[in-house]
C-alpha positions as semicolon CSV with decimal commas, in nm:
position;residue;x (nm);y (nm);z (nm)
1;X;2,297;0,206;-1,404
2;X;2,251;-0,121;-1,593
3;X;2,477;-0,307;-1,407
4;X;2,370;-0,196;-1,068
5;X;1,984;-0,227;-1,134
6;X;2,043;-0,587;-1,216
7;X;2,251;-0,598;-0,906
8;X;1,994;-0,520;-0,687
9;X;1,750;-0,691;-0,823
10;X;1,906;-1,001;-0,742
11;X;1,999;-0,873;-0,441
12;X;1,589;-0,815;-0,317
13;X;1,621;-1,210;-0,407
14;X;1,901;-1,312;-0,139
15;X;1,693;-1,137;0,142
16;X;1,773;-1,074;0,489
17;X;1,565;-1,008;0,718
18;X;1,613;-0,718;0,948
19;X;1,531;-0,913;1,295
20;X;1,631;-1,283;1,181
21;X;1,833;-1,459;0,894
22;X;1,672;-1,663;0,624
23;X;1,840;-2,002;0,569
24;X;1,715;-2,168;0,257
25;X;1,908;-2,471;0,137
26;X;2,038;-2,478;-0,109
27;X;2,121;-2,129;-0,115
28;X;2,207;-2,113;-0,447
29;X;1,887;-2,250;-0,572
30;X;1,690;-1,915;-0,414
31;X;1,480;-1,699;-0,662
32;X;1,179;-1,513;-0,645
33;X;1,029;-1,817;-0,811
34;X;1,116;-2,045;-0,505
35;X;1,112;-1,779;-0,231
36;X;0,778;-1,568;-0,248
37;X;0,542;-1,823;-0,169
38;X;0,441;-1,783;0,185
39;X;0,347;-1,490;0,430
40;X;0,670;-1,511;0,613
41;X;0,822;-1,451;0,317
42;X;0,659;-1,132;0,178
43;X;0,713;-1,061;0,569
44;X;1,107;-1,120;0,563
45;X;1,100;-0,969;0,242
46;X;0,996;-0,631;0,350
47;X;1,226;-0,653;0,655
48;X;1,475;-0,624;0,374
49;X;1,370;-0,308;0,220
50;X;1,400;-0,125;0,535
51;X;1,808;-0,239;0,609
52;X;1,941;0,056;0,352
53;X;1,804;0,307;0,552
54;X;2,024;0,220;0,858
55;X;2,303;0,246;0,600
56;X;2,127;0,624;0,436
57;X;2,049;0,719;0,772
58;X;2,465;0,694;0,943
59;X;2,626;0,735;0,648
60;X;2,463;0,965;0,409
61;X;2,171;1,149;0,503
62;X;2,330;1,410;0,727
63;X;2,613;1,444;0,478
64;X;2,352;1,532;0,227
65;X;2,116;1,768;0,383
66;X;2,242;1,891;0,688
67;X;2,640;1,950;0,682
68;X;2,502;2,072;0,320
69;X;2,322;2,369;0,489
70;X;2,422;2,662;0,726
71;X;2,398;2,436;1,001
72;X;2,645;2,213;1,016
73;X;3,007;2,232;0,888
74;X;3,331;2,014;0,800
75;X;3,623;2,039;1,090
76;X;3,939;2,019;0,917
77;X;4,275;1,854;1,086
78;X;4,572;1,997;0,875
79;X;4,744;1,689;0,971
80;X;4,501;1,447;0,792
81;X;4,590;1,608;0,434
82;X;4,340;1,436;0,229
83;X;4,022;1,662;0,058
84;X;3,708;1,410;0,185
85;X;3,462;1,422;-0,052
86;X;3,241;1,547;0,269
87;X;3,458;1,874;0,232
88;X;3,336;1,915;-0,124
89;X;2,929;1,862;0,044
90;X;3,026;2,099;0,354
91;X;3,157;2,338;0,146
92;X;2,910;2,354;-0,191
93;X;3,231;2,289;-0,394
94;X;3,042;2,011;-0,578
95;X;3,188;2,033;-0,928
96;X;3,012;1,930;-1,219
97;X;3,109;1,786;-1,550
98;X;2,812;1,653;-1,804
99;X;2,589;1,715;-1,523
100;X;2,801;1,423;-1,334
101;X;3,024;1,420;-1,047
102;X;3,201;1,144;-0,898
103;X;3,177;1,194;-0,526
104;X;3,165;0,858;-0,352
105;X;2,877;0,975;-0,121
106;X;2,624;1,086;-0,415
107;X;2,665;0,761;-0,552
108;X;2,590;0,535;-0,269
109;X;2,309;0,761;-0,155
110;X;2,141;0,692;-0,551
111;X;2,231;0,337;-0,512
112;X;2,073;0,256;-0,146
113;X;1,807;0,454;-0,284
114;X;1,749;0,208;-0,567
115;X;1,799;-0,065;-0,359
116;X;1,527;0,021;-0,166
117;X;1,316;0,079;-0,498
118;X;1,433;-0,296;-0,634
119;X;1,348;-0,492;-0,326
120;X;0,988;-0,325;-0,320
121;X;0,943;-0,369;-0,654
122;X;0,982;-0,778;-0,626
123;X;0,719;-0,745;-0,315
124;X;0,474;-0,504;-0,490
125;X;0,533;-0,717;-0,812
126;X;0,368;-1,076;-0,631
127;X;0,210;-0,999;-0,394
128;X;-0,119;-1,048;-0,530
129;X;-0,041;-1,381;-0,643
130;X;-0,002;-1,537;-0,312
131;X;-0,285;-1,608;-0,091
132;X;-0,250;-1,523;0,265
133;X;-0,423;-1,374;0,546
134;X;-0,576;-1,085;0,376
135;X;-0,496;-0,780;0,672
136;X;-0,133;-0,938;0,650
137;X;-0,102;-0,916;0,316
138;X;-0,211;-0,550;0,330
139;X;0,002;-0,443;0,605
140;X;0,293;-0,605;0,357
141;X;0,159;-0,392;0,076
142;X;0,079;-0,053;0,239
143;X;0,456;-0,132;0,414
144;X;0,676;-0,177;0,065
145;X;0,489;0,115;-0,097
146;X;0,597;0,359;0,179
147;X;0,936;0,259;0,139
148;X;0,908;0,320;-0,255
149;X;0,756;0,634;-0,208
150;X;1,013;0,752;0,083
151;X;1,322;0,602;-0,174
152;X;1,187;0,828;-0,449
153;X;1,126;1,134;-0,215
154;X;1,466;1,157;-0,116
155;X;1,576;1,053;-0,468
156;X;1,393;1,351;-0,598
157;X;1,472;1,554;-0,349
158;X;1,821;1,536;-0,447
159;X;1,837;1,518;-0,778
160;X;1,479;1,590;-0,961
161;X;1,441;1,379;-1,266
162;X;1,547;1,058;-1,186
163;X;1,468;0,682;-1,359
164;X;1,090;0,611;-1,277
165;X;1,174;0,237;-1,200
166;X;0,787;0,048;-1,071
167;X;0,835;-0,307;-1,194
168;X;1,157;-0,578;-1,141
169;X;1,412;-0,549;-1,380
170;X;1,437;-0,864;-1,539
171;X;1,763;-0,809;-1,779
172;X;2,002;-0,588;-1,878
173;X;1,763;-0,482;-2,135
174;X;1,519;-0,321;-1,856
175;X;1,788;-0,210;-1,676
176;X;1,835;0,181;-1,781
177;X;1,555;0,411;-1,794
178;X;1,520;0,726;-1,947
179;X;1,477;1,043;-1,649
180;X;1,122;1,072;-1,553
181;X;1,007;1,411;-1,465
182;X;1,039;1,573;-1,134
183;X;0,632;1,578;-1,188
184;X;0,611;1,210;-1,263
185;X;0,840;1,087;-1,003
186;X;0,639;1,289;-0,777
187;X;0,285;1,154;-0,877
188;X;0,417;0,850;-0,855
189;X;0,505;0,888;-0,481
190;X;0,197;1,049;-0,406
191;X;-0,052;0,761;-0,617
192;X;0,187;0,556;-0,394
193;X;0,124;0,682;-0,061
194;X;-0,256;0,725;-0,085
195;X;-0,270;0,377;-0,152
196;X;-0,067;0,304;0,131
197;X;-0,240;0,508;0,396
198;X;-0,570;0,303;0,414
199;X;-0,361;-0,025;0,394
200;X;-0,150;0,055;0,707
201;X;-0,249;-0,013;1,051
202;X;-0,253;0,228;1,312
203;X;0,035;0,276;1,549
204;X;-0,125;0,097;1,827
205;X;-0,193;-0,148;1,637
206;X;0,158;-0,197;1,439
207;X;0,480;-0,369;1,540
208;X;0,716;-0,116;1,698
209;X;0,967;-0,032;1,458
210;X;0,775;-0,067;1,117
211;X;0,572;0,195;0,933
212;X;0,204;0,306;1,030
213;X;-0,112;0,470;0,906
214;X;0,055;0,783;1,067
215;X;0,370;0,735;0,926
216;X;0,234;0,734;0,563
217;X;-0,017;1,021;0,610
218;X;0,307;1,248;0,789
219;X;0,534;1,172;0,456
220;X;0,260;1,224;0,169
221;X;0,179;1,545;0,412
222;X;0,513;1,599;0,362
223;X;0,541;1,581;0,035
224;X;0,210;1,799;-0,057
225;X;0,421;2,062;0,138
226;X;0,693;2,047;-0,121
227;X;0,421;2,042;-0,397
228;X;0,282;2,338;-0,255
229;X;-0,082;2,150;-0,211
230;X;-0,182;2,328;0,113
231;X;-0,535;2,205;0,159
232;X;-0,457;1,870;0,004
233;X;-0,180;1,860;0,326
234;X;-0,433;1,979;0,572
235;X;-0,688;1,674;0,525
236;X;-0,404;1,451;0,478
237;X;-0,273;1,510;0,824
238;X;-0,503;1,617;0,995
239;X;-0,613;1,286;1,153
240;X;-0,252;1,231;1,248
241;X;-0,308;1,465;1,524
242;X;-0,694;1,373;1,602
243;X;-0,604;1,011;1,619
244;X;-0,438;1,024;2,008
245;X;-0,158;0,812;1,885
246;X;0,104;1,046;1,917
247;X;0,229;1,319;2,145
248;X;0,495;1,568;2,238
249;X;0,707;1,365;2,482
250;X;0,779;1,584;2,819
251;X;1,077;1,748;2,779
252;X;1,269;1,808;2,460
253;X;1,547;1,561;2,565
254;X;1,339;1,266;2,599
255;X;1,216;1,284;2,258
256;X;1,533;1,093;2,126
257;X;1,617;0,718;2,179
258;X;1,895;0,576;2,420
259;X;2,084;0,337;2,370
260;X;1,836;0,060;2,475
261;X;1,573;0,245;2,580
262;X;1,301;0,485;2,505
263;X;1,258;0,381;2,165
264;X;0,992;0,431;1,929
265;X;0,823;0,630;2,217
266;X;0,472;0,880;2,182
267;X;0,680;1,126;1,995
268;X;0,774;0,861;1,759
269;X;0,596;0,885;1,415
270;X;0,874;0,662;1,244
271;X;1,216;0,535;1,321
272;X;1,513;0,362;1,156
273;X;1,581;0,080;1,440
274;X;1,982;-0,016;1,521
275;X;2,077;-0,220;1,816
276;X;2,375;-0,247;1,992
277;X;2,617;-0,567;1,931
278;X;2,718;-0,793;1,669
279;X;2,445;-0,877;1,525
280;X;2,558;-0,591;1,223
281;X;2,221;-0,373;1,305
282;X;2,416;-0,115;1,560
283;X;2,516;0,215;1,406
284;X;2,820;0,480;1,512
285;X;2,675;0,771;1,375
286;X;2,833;0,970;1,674
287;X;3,121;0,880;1,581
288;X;3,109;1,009;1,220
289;X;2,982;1,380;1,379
290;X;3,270;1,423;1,605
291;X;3,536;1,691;1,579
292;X;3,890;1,597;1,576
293;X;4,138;1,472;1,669
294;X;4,010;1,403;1,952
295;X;4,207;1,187;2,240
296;X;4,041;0,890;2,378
297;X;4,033;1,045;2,750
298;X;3,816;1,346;2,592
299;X;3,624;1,119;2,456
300;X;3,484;0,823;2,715
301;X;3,343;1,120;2,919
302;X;3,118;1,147;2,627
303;X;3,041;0,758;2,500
304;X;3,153;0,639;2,864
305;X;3,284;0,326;2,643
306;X;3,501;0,103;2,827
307;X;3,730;0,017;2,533
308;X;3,736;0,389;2,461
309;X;3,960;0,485;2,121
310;X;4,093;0,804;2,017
311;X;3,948;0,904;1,692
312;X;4,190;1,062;1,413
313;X;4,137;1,209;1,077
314;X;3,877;1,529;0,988
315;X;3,545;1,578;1,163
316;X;3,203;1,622;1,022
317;X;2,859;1,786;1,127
318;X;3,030;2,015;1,346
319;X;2,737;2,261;1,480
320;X;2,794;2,642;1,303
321;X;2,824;2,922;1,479
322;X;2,516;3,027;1,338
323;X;2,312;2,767;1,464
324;X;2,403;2,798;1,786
325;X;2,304;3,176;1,789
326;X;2,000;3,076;1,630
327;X;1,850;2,952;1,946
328;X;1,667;3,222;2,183
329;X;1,770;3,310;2,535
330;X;1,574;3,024;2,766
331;X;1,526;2,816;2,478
332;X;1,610;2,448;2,651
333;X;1,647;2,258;2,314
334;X;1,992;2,415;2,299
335;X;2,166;2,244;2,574
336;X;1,967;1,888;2,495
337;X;2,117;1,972;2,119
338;X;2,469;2,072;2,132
339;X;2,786;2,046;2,437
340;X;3,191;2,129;2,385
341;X;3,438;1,927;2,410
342;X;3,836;2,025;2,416
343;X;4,040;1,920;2,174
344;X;4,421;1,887;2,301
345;X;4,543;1,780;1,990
346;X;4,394;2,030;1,755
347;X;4,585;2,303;1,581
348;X;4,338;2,558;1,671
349;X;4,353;2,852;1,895
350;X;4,034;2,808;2,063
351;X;4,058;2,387;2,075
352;X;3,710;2,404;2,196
353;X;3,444;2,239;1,950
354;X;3,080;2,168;1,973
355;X;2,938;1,836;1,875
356;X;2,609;1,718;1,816
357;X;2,481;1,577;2,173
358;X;2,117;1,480;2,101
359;X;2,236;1,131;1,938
360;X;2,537;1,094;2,193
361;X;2,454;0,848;2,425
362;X;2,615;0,602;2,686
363;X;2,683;0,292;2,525
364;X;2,922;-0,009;2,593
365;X;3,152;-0,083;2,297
366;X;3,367;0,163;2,110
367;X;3,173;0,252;1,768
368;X;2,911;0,029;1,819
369;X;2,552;0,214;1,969
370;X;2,200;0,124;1,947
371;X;2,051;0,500;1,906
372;X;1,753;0,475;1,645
373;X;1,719;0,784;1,431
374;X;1,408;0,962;1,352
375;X;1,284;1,012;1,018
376;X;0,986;1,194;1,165
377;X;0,866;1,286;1,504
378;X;0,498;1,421;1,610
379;X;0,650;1,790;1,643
380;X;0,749;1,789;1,319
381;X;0,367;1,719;1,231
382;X;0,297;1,986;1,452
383;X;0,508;2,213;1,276
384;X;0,360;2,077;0,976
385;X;0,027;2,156;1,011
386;X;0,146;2,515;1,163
387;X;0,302;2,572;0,797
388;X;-0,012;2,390;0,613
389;X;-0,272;2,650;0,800
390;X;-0,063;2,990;0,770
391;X;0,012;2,923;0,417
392;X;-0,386;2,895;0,396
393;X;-0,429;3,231;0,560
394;X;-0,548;3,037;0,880
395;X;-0,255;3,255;1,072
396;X;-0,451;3,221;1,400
397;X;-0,507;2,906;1,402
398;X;-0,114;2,790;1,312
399;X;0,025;2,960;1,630
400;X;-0,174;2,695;1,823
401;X;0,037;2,471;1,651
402;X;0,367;2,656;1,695
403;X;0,290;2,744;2,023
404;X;0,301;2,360;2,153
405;X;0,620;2,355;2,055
406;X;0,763;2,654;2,212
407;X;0,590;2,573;2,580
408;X;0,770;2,259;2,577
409;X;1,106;2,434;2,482
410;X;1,037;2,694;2,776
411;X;0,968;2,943;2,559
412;X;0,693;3,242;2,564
413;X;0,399;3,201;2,279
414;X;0,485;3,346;1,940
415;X;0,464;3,717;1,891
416;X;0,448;3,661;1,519
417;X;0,166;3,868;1,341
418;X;0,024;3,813;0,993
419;X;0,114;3,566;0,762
420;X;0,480;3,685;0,623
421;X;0,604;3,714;0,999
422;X;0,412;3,362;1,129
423;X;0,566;3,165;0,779
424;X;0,921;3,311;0,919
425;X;0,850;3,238;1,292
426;X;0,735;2,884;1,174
427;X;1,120;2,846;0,937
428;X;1,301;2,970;1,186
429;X;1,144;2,752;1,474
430;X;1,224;2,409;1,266
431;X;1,568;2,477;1,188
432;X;1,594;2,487;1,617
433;X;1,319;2,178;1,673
434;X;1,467;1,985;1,398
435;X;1,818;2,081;1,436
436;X;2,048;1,786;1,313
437;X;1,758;1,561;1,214
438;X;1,844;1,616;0,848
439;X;1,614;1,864;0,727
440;X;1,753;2,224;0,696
441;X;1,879;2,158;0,362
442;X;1,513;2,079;0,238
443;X;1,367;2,358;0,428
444;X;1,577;2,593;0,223
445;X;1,554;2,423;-0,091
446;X;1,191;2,389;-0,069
447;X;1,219;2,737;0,012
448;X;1,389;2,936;-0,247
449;X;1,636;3,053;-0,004
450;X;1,958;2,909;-0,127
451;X;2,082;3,275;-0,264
452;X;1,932;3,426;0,029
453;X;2,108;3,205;0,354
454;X;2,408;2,990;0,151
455;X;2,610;3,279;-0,008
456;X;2,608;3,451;0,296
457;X;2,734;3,173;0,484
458;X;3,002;3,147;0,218
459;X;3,089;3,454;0,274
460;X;3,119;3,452;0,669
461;X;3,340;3,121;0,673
462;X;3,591;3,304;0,403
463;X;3,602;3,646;0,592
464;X;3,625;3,493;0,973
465;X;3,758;3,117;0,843
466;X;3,851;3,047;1,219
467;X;3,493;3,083;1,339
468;X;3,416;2,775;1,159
469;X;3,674;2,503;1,253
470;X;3,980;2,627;1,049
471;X;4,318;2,628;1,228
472;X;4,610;2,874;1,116
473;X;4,748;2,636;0,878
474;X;4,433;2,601;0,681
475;X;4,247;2,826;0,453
476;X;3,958;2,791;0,224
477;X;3,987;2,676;-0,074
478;X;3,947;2,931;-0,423
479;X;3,605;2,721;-0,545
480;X;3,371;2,716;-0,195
481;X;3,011;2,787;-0,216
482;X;3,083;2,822;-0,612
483;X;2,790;2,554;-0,674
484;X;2,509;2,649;-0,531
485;X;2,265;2,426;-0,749
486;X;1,884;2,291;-0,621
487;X;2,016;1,936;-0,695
488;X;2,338;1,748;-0,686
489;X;2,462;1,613;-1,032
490;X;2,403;1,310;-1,130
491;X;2,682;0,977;-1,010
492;X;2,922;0,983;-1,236
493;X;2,944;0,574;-1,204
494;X;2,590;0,573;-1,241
495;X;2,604;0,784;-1,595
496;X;2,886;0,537;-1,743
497;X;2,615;0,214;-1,726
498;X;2,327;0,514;-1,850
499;X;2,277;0,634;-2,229
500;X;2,027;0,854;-2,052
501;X;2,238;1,110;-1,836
């Protein structure tokens, strides 16, 4: 922890901007005593805080919380031989030691995280002492302490008590911090967000791409969910969907971004922004969700590429069996969500896989696409409010809510009556609306429901292994779905810098 703290705080010092580079000369003479001086900086500077989540959002996020959950699974290729540490995620095989575990993935999602939390920090920190253009400098503000508050959601959605870290860390000395409270962090995120909201401008208002009024009100909304604040949810999002800023988009399919196009569109509440190229802000998270091996004539149909590559080793976020059932007959989110593609090479009978087709889009280059990825979209505010209401006794009033949804996915309005049924109706229709978006793992967290839908999934893969991905030669292994924990241990990595955990 020491080490990387201080790492990253000098890192939020060598800043680079997320739509241009900043050449200072010398370089090596750059410090947040030269640097923050000007609007453009505090501007470039919270470009910066926003590049880890392209790296969260392909690399670690749907590792996390979605192949982590009955939705998604790992797709293993006997002929690869090596146990990922994604197997270990896919299959809640986790192992702990001293509350620690060294699992590569963990560790860089905690240290993105922090990253995130360090570059804010030098913003939030002077700020004040420069003088700008006042509705600049706010939009700066209410900008870096989203991102705080959205680093230390997802930090404490993962782990709980974590290292409550608000200021710069200015030595080694500062560098560790004893765990704050699951409470704490989470006042902390919400003192951080209601400052925000009135500091942000409205979408119409914003540049495309960074956070909004909206934005903020959706994630402390979401957040008062977790905390269980129903009414304090309700008035927080409410003028989300009275503002006219947002809306469903027309079909289900055209809610998600192409390549080049359609970005940031009505549905949009907030983005993480890649573009296709060299310029290093592209993303292949396609790539990462594909089942293998997998030939590159099976796959150009699919990327339509034209230097098409066949893609080797195991595949991840494979779409469950379960899922797939879990959509209802006429229900025209499940062709816009998941297609099959034949595997020649694979060892199993049926070499027939699903993959995740709502982020696979036409692009140009092999492993290099522009899709952005949505952190949250108006029907998950929608679905929001449908929870925030029923969970008030408003029942009634929620299937309004609900019932948006399901018209647009060509579905009949909800038959669900009283509040148990309408609080399963609403569960249920989120795991199919926000299929692959990274959120089932929350929703049963959140939930209680670990003991109630994980062990049974264990317990399907182990009795009918070849249902989910496994060829003859493979079998699972003695310790799956043996940790079924609310939160991941701690890094190991991070422990060894920590006398704290």
């Amino acid at each position: 922890m020491k080490k990387y703290i201080i790492a990253i705080a000098t890192a939020s010092i060598l800043l680079t901007s997320c739509e241009d580079f900043l050449t200072v000369i010398p370089e090596t003479e750059l410090t947040s005593n030269t640097f923050f001086k000007t609007r453009t900086d505090f501007e470039q500077a919270v470009n910066a805080a926003y590049a880890p989540l392209r790296a969260i959002t392909t690399e670690r996020s749907w590792l996390l919380s979605e192949m982590h959950s009955d939705n998604t699974y790992y797709g293993r290729n006997p002929n690869f031989g090596a146990v990922d540490p994604q197997e270990d995620l896919a299959d809640f095989s986790v192992l702990v030691s001293n509350g620690t575990n060294p699992n590569t993935h963990l560790l860089n999602q905690w240290r993105q995280d922090y990253l995130i939390i360090a570059r804010t920090n030098q913003i939030l920190a002077l700020i004040d002492g420069v003088d700008f253009d006042a509705t600049a400098k706010a939009n700066v503000r209410g900008q870096a302490l989203f991102l705080r508050a959205y680093a230390y959601f997802e930090l404490a959605r993962y782990w709980g008590s974590v290292p409550l870290h608000l200021t710069p860390v200015g030595g080694r000395d500062e560098a560790a911090l004893p765990l704050s409270t699951e409470d704490e962090v989470y006042a902390q995120i919400i003192k951080d967000l209601v400052e925000a909201v009135p500091l942000l401008p409205k979408r119409s208002a914003q540049q495309l791409g960074r956070v909004t009024e909206g934005a903020a009100r959706t994630l402390l909304a979401n957040v008062y969910i977790n905390r269980k604040q129903w009414a304090e949810a309700e008035q927080i999002l409410a003028p989300v969907i009275s503002s006219g800023e947002y809306s469903l988009m027309g079909s289900y399919d055209m809610a998600f971004s192409d390549n080049a196009a359609n970005k940031n569109n009505s549905e949009s509440v907030f983005e993480v922004q890649y573009l296709e190229g060299a310029a290093g802000f592209q993303n292949d998270i396609i790539y990462r969700m594909m089942p293998r091996p997998l030939l590159a004539a099976e796959l150009k149909p699919i990327t339509g590429t034209n230097n098409t590559q066949s893609l080797d080793g195991e595949g991840n976020n494979i779409p469950t069996p379960d899922i797939i059932a879990a959509y209802e007959p006429g229900d025209t989110r499940k062709d816009a969500s998941i297609a099959w593609v034949f595997l020649s090479s694979s060892e199993r009978i049926d070499k027939n896989y699903p993959y995740i087709k709502k982020f696979a889009k036409k692009h140009s280059q092999h492993g290099n696409t522009g899709t952005n990825f949505h952190i949250f979209r108006y029907a998950e505010v929608l679905l929001f409010m449908a929870e925030i209401l029923n969970e008030q006794g408003k029942t009634g009033e929620a299937a309004g809510y609900l019932n948006q949804i399901r018209t647009r996915a060509g579905l009949a309005a909800t038959t669900a009556a009283g509040q148990a049924e309408m609080r399963e109706a609403i569960f249920k229709e989120r795991r199919v609306e926000l299929a692959f978006e990274n959120k089932r793992w929350f929703d049963i967290q959140r939930t209680d429901r670990i003991q109630e839908i994980i062990v049974p999934l264990g317990q399907r893969i182990v009795a009918n292994p070849a249902d989910y991905y496994y060829p003859p030669r493979a079998v699972p292994r003695q310790n799956v779905f043996t940790n079924l924990n609310k939160f991941y241990p701690y890094p190991a990595d991070e422990s060894n810098l920590s006398p704290y955990f």
